[in-house]
CSV table of C-alpha atoms in Angstrom, one decimal:
chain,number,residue,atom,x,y,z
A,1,UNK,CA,-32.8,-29.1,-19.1
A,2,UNK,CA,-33.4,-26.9,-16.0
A,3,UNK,CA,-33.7,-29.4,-13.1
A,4,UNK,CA,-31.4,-28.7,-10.1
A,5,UNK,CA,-30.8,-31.4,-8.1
A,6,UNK,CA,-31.2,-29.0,-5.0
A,7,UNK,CA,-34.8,-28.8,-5.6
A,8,UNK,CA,-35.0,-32.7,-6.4
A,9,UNK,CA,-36.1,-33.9,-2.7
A,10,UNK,CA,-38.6,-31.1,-3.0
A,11,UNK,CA,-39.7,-32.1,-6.0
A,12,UNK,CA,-40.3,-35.5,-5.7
A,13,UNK,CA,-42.3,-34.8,-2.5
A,14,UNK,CA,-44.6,-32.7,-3.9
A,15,UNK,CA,-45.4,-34.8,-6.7
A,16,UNK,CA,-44.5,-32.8,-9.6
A,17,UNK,CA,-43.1,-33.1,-13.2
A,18,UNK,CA,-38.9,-32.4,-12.4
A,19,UNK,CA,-37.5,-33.2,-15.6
A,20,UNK,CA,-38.6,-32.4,-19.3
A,21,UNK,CA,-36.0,-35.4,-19.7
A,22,UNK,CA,-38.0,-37.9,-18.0
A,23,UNK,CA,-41.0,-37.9,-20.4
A,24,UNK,CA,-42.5,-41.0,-18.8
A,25,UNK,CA,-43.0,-39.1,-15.5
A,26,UNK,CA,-44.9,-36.1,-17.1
A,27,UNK,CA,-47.8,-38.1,-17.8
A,28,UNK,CA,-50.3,-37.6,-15.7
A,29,UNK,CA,-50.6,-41.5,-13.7
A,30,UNK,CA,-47.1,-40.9,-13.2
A,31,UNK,CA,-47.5,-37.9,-10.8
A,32,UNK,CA,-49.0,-40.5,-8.2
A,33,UNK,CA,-45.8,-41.4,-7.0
A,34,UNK,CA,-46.9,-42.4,-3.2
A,35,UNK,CA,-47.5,-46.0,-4.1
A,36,UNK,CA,-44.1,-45.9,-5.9
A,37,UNK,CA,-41.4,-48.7,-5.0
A,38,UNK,CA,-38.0,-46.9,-3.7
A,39,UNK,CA,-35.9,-48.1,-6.4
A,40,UNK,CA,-38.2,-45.7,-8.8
A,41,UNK,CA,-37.3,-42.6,-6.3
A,42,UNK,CA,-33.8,-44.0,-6.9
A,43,UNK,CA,-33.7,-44.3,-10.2
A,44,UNK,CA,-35.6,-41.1,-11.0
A,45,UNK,CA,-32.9,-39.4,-8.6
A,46,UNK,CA,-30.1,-40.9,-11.1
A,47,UNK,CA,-31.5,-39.4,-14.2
A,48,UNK,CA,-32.0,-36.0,-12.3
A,49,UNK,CA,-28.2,-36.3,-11.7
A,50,UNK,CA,-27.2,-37.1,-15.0
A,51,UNK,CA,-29.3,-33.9,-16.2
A,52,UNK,CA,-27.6,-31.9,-13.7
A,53,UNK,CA,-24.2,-33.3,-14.7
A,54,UNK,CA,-24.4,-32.3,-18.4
A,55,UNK,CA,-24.1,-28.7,-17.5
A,56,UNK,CA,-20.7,-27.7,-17.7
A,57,UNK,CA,-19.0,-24.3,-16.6
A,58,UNK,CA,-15.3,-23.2,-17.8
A,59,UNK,CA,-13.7,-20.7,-15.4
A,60,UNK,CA,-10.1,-18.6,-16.5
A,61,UNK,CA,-8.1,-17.0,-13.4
A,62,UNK,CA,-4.7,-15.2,-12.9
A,63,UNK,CA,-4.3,-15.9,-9.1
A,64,UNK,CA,-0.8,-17.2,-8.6
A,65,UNK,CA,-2.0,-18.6,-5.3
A,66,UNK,CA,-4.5,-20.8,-4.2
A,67,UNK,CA,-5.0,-22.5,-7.3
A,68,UNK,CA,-5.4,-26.1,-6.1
A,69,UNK,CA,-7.9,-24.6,-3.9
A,70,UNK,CA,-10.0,-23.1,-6.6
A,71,UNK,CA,-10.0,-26.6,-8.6
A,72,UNK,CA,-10.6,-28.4,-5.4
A,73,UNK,CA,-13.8,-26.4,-4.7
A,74,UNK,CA,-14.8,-26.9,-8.2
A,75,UNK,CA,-14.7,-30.4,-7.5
A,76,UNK,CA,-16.5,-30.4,-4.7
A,77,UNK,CA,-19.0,-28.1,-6.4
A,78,UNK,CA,-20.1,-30.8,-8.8
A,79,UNK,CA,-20.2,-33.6,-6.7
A,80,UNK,CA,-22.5,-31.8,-5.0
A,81,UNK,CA,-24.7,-30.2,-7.9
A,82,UNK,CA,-23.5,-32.1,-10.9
A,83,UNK,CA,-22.8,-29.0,-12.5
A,84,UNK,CA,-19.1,-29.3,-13.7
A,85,UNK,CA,-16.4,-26.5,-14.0
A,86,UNK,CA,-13.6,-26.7,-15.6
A,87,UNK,CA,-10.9,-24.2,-14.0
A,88,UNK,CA,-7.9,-23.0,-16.2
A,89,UNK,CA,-5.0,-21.0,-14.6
A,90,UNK,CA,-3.7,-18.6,-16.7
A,91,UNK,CA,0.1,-16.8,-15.4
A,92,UNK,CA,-1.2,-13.1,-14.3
A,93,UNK,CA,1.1,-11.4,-17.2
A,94,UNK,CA,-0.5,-10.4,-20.1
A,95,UNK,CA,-3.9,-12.0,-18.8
A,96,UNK,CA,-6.9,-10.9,-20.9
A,97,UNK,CA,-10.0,-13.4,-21.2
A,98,UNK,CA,-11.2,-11.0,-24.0
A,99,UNK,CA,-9.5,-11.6,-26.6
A,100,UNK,CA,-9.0,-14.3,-29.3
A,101,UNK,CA,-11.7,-16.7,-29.6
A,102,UNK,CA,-14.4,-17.8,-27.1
A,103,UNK,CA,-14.3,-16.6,-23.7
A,104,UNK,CA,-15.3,-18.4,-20.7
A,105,UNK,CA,-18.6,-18.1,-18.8
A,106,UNK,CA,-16.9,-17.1,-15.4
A,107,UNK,CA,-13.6,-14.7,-15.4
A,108,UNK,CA,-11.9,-14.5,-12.2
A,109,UNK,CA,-9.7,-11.0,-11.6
A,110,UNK,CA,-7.1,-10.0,-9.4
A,111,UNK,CA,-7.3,-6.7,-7.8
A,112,UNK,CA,-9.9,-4.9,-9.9
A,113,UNK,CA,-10.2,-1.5,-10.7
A,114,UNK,CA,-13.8,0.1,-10.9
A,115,UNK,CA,-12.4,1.8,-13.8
A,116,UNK,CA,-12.2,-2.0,-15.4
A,117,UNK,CA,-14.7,-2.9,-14.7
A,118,UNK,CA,-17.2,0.0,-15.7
A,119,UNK,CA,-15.3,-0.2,-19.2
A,120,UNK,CA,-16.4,-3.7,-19.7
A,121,UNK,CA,-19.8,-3.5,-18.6
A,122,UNK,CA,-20.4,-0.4,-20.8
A,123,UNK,CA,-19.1,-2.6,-24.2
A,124,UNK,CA,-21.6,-5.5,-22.9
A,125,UNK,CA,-19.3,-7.8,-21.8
A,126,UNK,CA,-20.6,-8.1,-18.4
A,127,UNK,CA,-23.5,-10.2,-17.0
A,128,UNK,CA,-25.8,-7.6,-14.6
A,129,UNK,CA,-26.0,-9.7,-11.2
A,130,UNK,CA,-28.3,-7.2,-9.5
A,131,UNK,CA,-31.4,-9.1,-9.2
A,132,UNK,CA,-29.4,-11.7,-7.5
A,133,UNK,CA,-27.1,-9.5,-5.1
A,134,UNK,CA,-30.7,-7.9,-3.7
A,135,UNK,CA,-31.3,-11.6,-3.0
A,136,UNK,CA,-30.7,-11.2,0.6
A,137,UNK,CA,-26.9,-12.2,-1.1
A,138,UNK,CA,-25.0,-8.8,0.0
A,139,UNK,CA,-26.3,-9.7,3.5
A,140,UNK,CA,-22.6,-11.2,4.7
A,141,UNK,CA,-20.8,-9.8,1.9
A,142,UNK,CA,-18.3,-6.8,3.3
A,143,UNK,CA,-19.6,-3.6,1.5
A,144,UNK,CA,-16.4,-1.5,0.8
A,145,UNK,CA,-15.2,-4.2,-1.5
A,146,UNK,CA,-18.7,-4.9,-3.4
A,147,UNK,CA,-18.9,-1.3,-4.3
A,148,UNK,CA,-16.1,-2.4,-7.0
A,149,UNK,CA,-18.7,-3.9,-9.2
A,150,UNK,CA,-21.7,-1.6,-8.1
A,151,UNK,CA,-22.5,1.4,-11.0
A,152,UNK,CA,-24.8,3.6,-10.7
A,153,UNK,CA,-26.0,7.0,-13.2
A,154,UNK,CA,-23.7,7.7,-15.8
A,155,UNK,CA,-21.3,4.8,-14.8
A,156,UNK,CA,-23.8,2.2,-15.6
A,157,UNK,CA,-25.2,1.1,-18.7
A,158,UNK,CA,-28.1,2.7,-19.3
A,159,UNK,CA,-28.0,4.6,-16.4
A,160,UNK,CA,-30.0,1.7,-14.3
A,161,UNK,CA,-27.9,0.8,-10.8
A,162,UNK,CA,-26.2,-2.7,-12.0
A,163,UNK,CA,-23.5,-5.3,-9.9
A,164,UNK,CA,-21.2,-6.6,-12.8
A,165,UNK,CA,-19.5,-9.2,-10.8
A,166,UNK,CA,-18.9,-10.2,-7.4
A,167,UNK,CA,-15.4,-10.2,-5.1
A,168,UNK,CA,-14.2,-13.7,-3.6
A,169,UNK,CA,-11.7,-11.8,-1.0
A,170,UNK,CA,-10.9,-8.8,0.2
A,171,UNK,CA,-7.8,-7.0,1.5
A,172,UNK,CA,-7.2,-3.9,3.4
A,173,UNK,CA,-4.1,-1.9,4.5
A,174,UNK,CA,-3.4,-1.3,8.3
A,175,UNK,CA,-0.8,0.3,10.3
A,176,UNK,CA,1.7,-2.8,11.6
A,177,UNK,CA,3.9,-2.1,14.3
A,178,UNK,CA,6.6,-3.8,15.8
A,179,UNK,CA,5.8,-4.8,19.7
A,180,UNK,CA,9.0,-5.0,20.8
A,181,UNK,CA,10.0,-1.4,20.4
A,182,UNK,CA,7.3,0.8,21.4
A,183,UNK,CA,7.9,-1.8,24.5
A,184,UNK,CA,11.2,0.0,24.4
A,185,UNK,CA,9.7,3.4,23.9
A,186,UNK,CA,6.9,3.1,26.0
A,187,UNK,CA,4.1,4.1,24.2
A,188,UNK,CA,1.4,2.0,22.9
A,189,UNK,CA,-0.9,2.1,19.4
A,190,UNK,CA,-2.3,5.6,19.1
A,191,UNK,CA,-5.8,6.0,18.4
A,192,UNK,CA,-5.5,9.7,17.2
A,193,UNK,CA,-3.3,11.3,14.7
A,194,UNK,CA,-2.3,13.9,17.5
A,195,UNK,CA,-1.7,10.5,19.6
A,196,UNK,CA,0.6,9.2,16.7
A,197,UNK,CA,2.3,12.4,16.6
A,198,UNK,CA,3.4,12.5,20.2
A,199,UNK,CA,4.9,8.9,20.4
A,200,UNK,CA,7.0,9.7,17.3
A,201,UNK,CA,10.0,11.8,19.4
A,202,UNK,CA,9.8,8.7,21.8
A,203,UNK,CA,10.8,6.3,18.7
A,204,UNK,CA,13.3,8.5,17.6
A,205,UNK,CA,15.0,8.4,20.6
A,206,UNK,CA,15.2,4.8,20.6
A,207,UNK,CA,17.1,5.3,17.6
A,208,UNK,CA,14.6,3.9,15.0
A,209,UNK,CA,12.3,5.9,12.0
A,210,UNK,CA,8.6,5.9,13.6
A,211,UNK,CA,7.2,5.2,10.2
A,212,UNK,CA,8.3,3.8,6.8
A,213,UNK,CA,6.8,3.6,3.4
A,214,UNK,CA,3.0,5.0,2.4
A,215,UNK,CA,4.0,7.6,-0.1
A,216,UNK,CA,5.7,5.9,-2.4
A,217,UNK,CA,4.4,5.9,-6.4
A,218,UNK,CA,1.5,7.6,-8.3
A,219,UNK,CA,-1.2,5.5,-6.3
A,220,UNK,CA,0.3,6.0,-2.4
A,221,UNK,CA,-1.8,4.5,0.0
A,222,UNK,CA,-1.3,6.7,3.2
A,223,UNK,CA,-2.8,9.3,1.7
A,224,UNK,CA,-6.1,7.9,1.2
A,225,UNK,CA,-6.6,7.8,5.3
A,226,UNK,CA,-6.7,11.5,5.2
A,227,UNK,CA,-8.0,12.5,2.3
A,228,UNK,CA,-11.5,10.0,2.6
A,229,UNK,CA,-11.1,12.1,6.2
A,230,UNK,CA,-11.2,15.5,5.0
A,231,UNK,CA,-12.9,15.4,1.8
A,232,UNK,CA,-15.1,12.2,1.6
A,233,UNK,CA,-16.1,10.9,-1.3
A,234,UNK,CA,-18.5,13.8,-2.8
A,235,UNK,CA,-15.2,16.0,-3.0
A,236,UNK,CA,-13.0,13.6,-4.0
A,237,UNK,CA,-14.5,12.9,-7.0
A,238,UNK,CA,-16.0,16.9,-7.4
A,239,UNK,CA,-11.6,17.3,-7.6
A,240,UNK,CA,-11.8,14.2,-10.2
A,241,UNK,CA,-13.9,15.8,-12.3
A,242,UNK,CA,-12.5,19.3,-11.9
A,243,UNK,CA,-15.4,21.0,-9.7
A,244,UNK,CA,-13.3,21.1,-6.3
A,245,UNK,CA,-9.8,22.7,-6.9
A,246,UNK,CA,-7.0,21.5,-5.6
A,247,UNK,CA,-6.2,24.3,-3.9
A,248,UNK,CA,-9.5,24.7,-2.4
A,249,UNK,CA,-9.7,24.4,2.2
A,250,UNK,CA,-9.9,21.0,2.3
A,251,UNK,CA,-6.8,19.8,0.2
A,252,UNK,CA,-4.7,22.2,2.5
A,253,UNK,CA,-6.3,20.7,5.6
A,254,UNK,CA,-5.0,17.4,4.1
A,255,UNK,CA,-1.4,18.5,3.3
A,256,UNK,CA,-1.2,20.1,6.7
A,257,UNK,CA,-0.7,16.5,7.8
A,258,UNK,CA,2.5,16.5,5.8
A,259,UNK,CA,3.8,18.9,7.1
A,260,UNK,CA,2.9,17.7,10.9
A,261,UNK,CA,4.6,14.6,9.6
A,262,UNK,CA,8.0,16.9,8.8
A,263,UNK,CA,7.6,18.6,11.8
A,264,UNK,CA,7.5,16.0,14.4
A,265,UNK,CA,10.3,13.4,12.2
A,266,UNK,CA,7.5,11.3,12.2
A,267,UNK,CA,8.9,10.3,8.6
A,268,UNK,CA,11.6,10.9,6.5
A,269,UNK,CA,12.0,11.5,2.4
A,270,UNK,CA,13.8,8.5,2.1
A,271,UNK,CA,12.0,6.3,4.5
A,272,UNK,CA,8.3,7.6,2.9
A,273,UNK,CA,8.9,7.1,-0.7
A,274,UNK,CA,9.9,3.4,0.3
A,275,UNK,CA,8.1,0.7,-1.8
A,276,UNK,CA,5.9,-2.1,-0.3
A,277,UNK,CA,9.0,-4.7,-0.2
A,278,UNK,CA,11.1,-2.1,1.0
A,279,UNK,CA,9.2,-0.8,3.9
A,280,UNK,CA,8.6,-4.7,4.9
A,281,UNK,CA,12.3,-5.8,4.6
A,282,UNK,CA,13.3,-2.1,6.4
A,283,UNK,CA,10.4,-3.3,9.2
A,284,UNK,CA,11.4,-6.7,9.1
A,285,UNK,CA,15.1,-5.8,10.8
A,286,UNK,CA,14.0,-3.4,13.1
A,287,UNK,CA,14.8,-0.1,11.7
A,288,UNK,CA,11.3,1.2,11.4
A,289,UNK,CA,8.4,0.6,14.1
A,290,UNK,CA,5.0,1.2,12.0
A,291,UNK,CA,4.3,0.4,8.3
A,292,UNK,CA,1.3,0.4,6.4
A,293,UNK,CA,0.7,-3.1,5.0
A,294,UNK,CA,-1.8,-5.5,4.4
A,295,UNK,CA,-2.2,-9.1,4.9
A,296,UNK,CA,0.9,-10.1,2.9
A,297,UNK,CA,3.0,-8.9,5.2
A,298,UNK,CA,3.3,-12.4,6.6
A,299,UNK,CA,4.3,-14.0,3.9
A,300,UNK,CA,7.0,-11.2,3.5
A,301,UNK,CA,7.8,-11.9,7.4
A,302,UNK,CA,7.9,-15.9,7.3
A,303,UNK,CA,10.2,-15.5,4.3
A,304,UNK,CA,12.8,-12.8,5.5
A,305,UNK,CA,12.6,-13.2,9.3
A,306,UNK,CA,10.3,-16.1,10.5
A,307,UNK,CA,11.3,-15.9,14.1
A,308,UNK,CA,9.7,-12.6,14.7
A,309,UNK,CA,6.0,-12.9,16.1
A,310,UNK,CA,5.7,-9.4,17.8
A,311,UNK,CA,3.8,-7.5,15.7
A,312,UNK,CA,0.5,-6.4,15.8
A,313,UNK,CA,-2.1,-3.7,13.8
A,314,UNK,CA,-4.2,-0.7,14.7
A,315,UNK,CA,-6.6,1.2,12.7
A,316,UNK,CA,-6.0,4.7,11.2
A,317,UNK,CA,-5.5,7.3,13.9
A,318,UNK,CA,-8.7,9.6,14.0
A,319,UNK,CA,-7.9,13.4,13.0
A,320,UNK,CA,-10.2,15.4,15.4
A,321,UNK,CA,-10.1,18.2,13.1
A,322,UNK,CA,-11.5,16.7,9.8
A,323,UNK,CA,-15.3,16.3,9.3
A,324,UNK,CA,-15.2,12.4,8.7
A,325,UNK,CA,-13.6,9.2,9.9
A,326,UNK,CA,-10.7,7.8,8.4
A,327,UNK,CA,-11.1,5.2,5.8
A,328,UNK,CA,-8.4,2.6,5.3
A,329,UNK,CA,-6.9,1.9,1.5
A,330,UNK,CA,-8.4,-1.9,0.7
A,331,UNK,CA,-10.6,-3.2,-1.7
A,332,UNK,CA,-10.9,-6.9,-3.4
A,333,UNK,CA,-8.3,-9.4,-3.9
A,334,UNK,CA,-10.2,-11.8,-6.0
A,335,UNK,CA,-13.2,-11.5,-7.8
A,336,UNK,CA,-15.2,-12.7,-10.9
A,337,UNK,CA,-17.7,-11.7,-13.4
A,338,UNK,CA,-20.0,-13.5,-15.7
A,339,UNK,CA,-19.8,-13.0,-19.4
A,340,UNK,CA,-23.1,-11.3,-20.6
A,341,UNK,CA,-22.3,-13.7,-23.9
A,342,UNK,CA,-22.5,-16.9,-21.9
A,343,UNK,CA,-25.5,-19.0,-22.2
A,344,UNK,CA,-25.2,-20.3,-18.8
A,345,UNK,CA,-25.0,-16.9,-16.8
A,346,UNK,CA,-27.3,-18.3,-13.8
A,347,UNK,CA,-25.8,-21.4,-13.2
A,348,UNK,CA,-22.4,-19.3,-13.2
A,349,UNK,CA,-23.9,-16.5,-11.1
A,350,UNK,CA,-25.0,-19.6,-9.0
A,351,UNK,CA,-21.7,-20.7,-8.9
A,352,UNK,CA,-20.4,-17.9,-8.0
A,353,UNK,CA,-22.5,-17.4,-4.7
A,354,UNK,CA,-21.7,-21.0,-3.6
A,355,UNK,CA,-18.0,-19.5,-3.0
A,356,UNK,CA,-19.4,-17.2,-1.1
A,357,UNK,CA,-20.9,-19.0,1.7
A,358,UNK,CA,-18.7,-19.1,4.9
A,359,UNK,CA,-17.1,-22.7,4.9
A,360,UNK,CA,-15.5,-22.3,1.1
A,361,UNK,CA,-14.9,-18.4,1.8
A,362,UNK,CA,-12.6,-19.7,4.7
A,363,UNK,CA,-10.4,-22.5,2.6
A,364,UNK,CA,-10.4,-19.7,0.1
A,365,UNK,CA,-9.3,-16.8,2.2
A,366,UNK,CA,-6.7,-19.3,3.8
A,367,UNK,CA,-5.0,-20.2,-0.1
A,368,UNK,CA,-5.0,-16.6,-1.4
A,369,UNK,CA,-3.7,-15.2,1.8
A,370,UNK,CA,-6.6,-12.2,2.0
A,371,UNK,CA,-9.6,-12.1,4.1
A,372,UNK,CA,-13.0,-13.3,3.1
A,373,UNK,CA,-15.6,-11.8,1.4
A,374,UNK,CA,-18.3,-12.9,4.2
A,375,UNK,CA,-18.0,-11.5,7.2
A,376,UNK,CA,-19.7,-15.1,8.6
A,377,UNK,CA,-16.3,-16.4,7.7
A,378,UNK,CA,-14.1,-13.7,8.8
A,379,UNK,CA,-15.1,-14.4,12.1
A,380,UNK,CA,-14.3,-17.8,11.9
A,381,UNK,CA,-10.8,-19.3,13.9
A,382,UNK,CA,-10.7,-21.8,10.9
A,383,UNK,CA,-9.2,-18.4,9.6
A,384,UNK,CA,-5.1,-18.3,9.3
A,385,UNK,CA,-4.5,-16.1,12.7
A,386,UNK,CA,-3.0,-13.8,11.0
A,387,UNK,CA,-5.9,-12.8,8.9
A,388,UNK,CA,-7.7,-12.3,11.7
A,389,UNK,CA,-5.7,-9.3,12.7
A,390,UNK,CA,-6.7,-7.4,9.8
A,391,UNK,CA,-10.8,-8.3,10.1
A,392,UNK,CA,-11.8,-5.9,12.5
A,393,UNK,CA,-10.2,-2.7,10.1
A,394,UNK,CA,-12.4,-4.0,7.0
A,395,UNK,CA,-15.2,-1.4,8.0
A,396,UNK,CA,-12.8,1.2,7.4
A,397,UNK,CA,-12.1,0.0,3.6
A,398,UNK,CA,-12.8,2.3,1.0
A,399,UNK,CA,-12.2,1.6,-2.6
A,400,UNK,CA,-9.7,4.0,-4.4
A,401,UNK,CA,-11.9,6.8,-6.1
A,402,UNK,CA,-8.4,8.3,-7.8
A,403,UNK,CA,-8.8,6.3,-10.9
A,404,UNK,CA,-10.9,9.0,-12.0
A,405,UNK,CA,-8.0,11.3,-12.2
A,406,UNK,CA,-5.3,11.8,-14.3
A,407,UNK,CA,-2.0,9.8,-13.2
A,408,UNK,CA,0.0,13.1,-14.5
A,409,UNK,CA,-2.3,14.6,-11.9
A,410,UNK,CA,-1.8,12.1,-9.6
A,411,UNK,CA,2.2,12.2,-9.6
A,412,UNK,CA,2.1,16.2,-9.3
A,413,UNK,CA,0.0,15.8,-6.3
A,414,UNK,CA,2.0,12.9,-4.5
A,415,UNK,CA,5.7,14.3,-5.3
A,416,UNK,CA,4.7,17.9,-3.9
A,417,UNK,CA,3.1,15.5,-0.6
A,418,UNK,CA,7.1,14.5,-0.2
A,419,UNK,CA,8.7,17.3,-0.8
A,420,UNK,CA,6.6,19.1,2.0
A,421,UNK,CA,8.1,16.0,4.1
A,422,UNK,CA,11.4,16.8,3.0
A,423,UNK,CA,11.0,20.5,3.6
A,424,UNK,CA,11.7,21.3,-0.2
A,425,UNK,CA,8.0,22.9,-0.5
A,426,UNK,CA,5.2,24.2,0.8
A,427,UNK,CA,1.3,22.8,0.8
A,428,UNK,CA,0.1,25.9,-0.7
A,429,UNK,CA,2.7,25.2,-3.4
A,430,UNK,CA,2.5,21.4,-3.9
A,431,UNK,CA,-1.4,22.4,-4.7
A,432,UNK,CA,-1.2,24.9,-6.7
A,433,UNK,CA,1.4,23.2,-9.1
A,434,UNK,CA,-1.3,20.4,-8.9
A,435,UNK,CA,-3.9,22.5,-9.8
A,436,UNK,CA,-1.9,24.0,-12.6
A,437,UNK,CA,-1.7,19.9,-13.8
A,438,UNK,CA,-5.4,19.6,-13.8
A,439,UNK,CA,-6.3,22.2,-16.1
């Protein structure tokens, strides 16, 4: 039964067969339905409903938040279409749709990896939603995020460019800063790194640390700003895969900004290697007057300190020196793929772009707390005004490439970026013991 009751009015006005269900109708008197009396169109509109609604979907997600949202939509969905989906939460820890029985047809994620995601599709468990996406879909979807589920040559299956699911939100990582005191200060958001810099004495002297947290971890997201900026993504991954050594022009170019960040106390050791949570709570009661954060923050904020309001974000501070523009740390909050096993892949896929469209990306984005997939509805003031803050830094998202590398690698690398911060090491150093790791 492949009616869709979208195509119903369209249908009946062009007097064709709809449904293989409503055998009566295919006979050929029947397709001279002018002369019909309305309660026929009526009725023949029923049945196409009742078609429609024997169609079910089943849907598993992990997201903590928002999950009245997602059933509510899925509601709405199939009093719309007919189609049904059944939602099922599922508590984030130890969630994996794969194993054990039957899965569902539509698997929602939280914060996918490409990594993941090129692992699945390669054992065939992912549905292939190019010829859809080229639909004129990607049109108002952000790109940075999307290219989560794009492969291409030796990452795709086959070798033939795929998109094995589709993100629902999107998040990106901004600097936040605290209003109040680079009032005090007097100096204002710097648009260059040499800008950023030269305010940072200023702070100090207001007795506060310029910036906390960035660097903390094996994954740090400050240093993705500078390193998209220096080496793009060709020599990022030529470093992933061992062509471009560490210790080649460009990585030094990159932990020269470490050391600018030692020289000018723009940081400390402590303050750097602070945690998300810690950096908030450290922002939060005024001791630091820039983190690097993400849309969260405000939750953090209503929680700890709801009476501050001052705060606003800038966009990563162009180094004039480097040969590219600074990308931003962000990626997808939410997504979903179909399951290349289900036997209702295009009504999920269909599913899937319904969420997509700007009026349920908005109560979406709103529930999760992350911005919308479609930059329609990320332009909407339907949006939570703090969401808003962070929408004009999503062209700066780039996905993180450093899944291709070793986390040993990636911990060599990141502890010799704080030690030259703390004044323990050098850069030349820090890289060649990271070299040394990569071999």
């Amino acid at each position: 039964m492949t009616a869709l009751n979208a195509k119903a009015g369209e249908d009946m006005t062009h007097n064709e067969c709809i449904s293989d269900a409503m055998t009566p109708s295919c006979a050929p008197s029947a397709r001279r339905t002018s002369n019909r009396p309305r309660w026929f169109m009526a009725l023949a509109l029923v049945l196409i409903s009742t078609c429609a609604s024997a169609q079910t979907l089943t849907m598993w997600h992990p997201w903590s938040q928002g999950r009245s949202t997602v059933s509510a939509l899925a509601a709405e969905y199939t009093r719309r279409t007919g189609v049904r989906v059944r939602v099922t939460a599922f508590s984030p820890t130890g969630y994996n749709p794969w194993t054990g029985g039957a899965s569902p047809d539509i698997i929602g994620l939280a914060f996918p990896s490409r990594a993941s995601i090129r692992a699945n599709a390669r054992q065939g468990r992912l549905y292939d939603m190019q010829s859809q996406i080229t639909q004129g879909w990607y049109a108002d979807l952000w790109p940075g995020p999307l290219e989560t589920f794009v492969l291409r040559g030796d990452d795709a299956p086959n070798r033939r460019t795929g998109t094995y699911g589709v993100p629902l939100t999107a998040y990106v990582r901004a600097f936040i800063y605290n209003r109040n005191l680079f009032s005090r200060a007097g100096v204002s958001a710097p648009a260059t790194w040499s800008d950023f810099l030269t305010i940072s004495p200023r702070l100090r002297r207001i007795g506060v640390v310029p910036m906390a947290g960035g660097l903390d971890g094996t994954y740090p997201p400050f240093p993705v700003i500078y390193e998209w900026s220096y080496l793009g993504s060709h020599y990022l991954l030529e470093t992933y895969f061992g062509r471009y050594p560490y210790t080649g022009s460009r990585w030094q170019n990159v932990f020269r900004i470490y050391e600018e960040m030692r020289r000018y106390d723009l940081t400390a050791y402590s303050a750097a290697q602070m945690n998300r949570s810690e950096a908030e709570r450290y922002f939060l009661a005024g001791r630091t007057a820039v983190i690097l954060d993400g849309p969260w923050f405000d939750s953090t904020r209503r929680a700890v300190n709801p009476g501050f309001t001052n705060w606003e974000v800038f966009g990563p501070p162009v180094d004039r020196r480097s040969p590219y523009l600074p990308r931003l740390p962000g990626g997808v909050a939410e997504g979903a793929v179909v399951n290349n096993r289900s036997p209702n892949r295009v009504a999920s896929v269909r599913f899937l772009r319904w969420l997509t469209e700007p009026a349920q990306q908005v109560r979406l984005a709103n529930a999760m707390d992350s911005i919308p997939i479609s930059e329609q509805a990320s332009q909407s003031y339907a949006l939570e005004s703090h969401l808003r803050r962070f929408v004009p830094f999503m062209r700066y998202s780039a996905i993180d490439l450093r899944y291709e590398e070793s986390p040993a690698v990636l911990s060599t690398l990141y502890s010799g970026a704080r030690n030259v911060i703390r004044g323990t090491t050098t850069p030349s150093r820090a890289l060649s013991a990271t070299q040394a790791a990569a071999r």
